[in-house]
Amino acid sequence: MSSRLQQHTVCVGEGGEGDEWLMVRLDHIYPALTIVNVYGEQEGRSGKEEVEARWGRLLKELQTIEQRGDHCLMVGDMNKQVGDGILGVPGNHPQVSPGGRLVRDLVQSGDWVLVNALEGRVEGGPFTRQDPATGRQSCLDLWLCTAGLVPHVTSLVVDSGRTMVVARPVWREGRWQLTHSDHYTMLLTLDSLPLANRSG
């Protein structure tokens, strides 16, 4: 993160009980912005009860953020199939998993918006990952935001053309090798967020 934002950025929570999420709050803007980065459980390996329990714990944190009056952006490889249509992502596969229904319920509440589905502001979607073994594409990397943040969303770019390739070094066969992600890099642009009044 830019060094100029370090003094305005604080970690305000992280998952427990096997939950994989991390929350940071940016307070240089008003309302402040809390970003929740989530890695969702793989639904084929987790039962419906576990998926619902983890989501319930996350929802409690989201409610706290909303009560504080913050904007909120929730993003990550959520591993939830949200389907297409009005509550899903246009052009996506139609399947909706149990976890995907939970995301759709959140969108249906009207308090949250699925950024992946914002017409005219998404480039390169709907798919966010390509299976290296089968070539099948999926949309499991999701961006959701509170409704008040939507006017500030300029664009969401899904780098399906792989011009912004992300790789990590892995020690393999006696040497370092770059391993590329099978998920496309994604870039969200926010604009015109008012700065917080620091006077007094």
PDB file of N, CA, C and O in Angstrom, residues 11-17 19-23 61:
ATOM      1  N   CYS A  11      -5.328  -2.352  10.916  1.00  0.00           N
ATOM      2  CA  CYS A  11      -6.005  -3.652  10.893  1.00  0.00           C
ATOM      3  C   CYS A  11      -7.041  -3.650  12.010  1.00  0.00           C
ATOM      4  O   CYS A  11      -6.720  -3.365  13.164  1.00  0.00           O
ATOM      5  N   VAL A  12      -8.279  -3.924  11.676  1.00  0.00           N
ATOM      6  CA  VAL A  12      -9.346  -3.862  12.671  1.00  0.00           C
ATOM      7  C   VAL A  12      -9.982  -5.222  12.952  1.00  0.00           C
ATOM      8  O   VAL A  12     -10.932  -5.312  13.728  1.00  0.00           O
ATOM      9  N   GLY A  13      -9.476  -6.277  12.335  1.00  0.00           N
ATOM     10  CA  GLY A  13     -10.034  -7.597  12.637  1.00  0.00           C
ATOM     11  C   GLY A  13      -9.501  -8.665  11.712  1.00  0.00           C
ATOM     12  O   GLY A  13      -9.023  -8.383  10.613  1.00  0.00           O
ATOM     13  N   GLU A  14      -9.574  -9.888  12.213  1.00  0.00           N
ATOM     14  CA  GLU A  14      -9.201 -11.029  11.386  1.00  0.00           C
ATOM     15  C   GLU A  14     -10.012 -12.234  11.827  1.00  0.00           C
ATOM     16  O   GLU A  14     -10.510 -12.293  12.950  1.00  0.00           O
ATOM     17  N   GLY A  15     -10.151 -13.172  10.924  1.00  0.00           N
ATOM     18  CA  GLY A  15     -10.982 -14.337  11.196  1.00  0.00           C
ATOM     19  C   GLY A  15     -10.398 -15.252  12.252  1.00  0.00           C
ATOM     20  O   GLY A  15      -9.188 -15.353  12.403  1.00  0.00           O
ATOM     21  N   GLY A  16     -11.277 -15.900  12.965  1.00  0.00           N
ATOM     22  CA  GLY A  16     -10.907 -16.938  13.913  1.00  0.00           C
ATOM     23  C   GLY A  16     -11.677 -18.198  13.575  1.00  0.00           C
ATOM     24  O   GLY A  16     -12.438 -18.234  12.599  1.00  0.00           O
ATOM     25  N   GLU A  17     -11.498 -19.238  14.332  1.00  0.00           N
ATOM     26  CA  GLU A  17     -12.238 -20.493  14.136  1.00  0.00           C
ATOM     27  C   GLU A  17     -12.091 -21.046  12.716  1.00  0.00           C
ATOM     28  O   GLU A  17     -13.027 -21.611  12.153  1.00  0.00           O
ATOM     29  N   ASP A  19     -11.775 -19.264  10.045  1.00  0.00           N
ATOM     30  CA  ASP A  19     -12.225 -18.293   9.047  1.00  0.00           C
ATOM     31  C   ASP A  19     -11.012 -17.567   8.480  1.00  0.00           C
ATOM     32  O   ASP A  19     -10.122 -17.159   9.222  1.00  0.00           O
ATOM     33  N   GLU A  20     -10.984 -17.396   7.162  1.00  0.00           N
ATOM     34  CA  GLU A  20      -9.859 -16.726   6.528  1.00  0.00           C
ATOM     35  C   GLU A  20     -10.307 -15.392   5.961  1.00  0.00           C
ATOM     36  O   GLU A  20     -10.780 -15.305   4.832  1.00  0.00           O
ATOM     37  N   TRP A  21     -10.209 -14.355   6.781  1.00  0.00           N
ATOM     38  CA  TRP A  21     -10.483 -12.998   6.325  1.00  0.00           C
ATOM     39  C   TRP A  21      -9.697 -12.011   7.176  1.00  0.00           C
ATOM     40  O   TRP A  21      -9.307 -12.307   8.304  1.00  0.00           O
ATOM     41  N   LEU A  22      -9.441 -10.845   6.600  1.00  0.00           N
ATOM     42  CA  LEU A  22      -8.675  -9.803   7.255  1.00  0.00           C
ATOM     43  C   LEU A  22      -9.335  -8.463   6.929  1.00  0.00           C
ATOM     44  O   LEU A  22      -9.707  -8.217   5.779  1.00  0.00           O
ATOM     45  N   MET A  23      -9.476  -7.597   7.938  1.00  0.00           N
ATOM     46  CA  MET A  23     -10.122  -6.303   7.743  1.00  0.00           C
ATOM     47  C   MET A  23      -9.130  -5.177   8.020  1.00  0.00           C
ATOM     48  O   MET A  23      -8.465  -5.180   9.054  1.00  0.00           O
ATOM     49  N   GLU A  61     -19.542  -9.249  11.545  1.00  0.00           N
ATOM     50  CA  GLU A  61     -18.495  -8.232  11.377  1.00  0.00           C
ATOM     51  C   GLU A  61     -18.955  -7.142  10.414  1.00  0.00           C
ATOM     52  O   GLU A  61     -18.697  -5.956  10.643  1.00  0.00           O
TER      53      GLU A  61
END
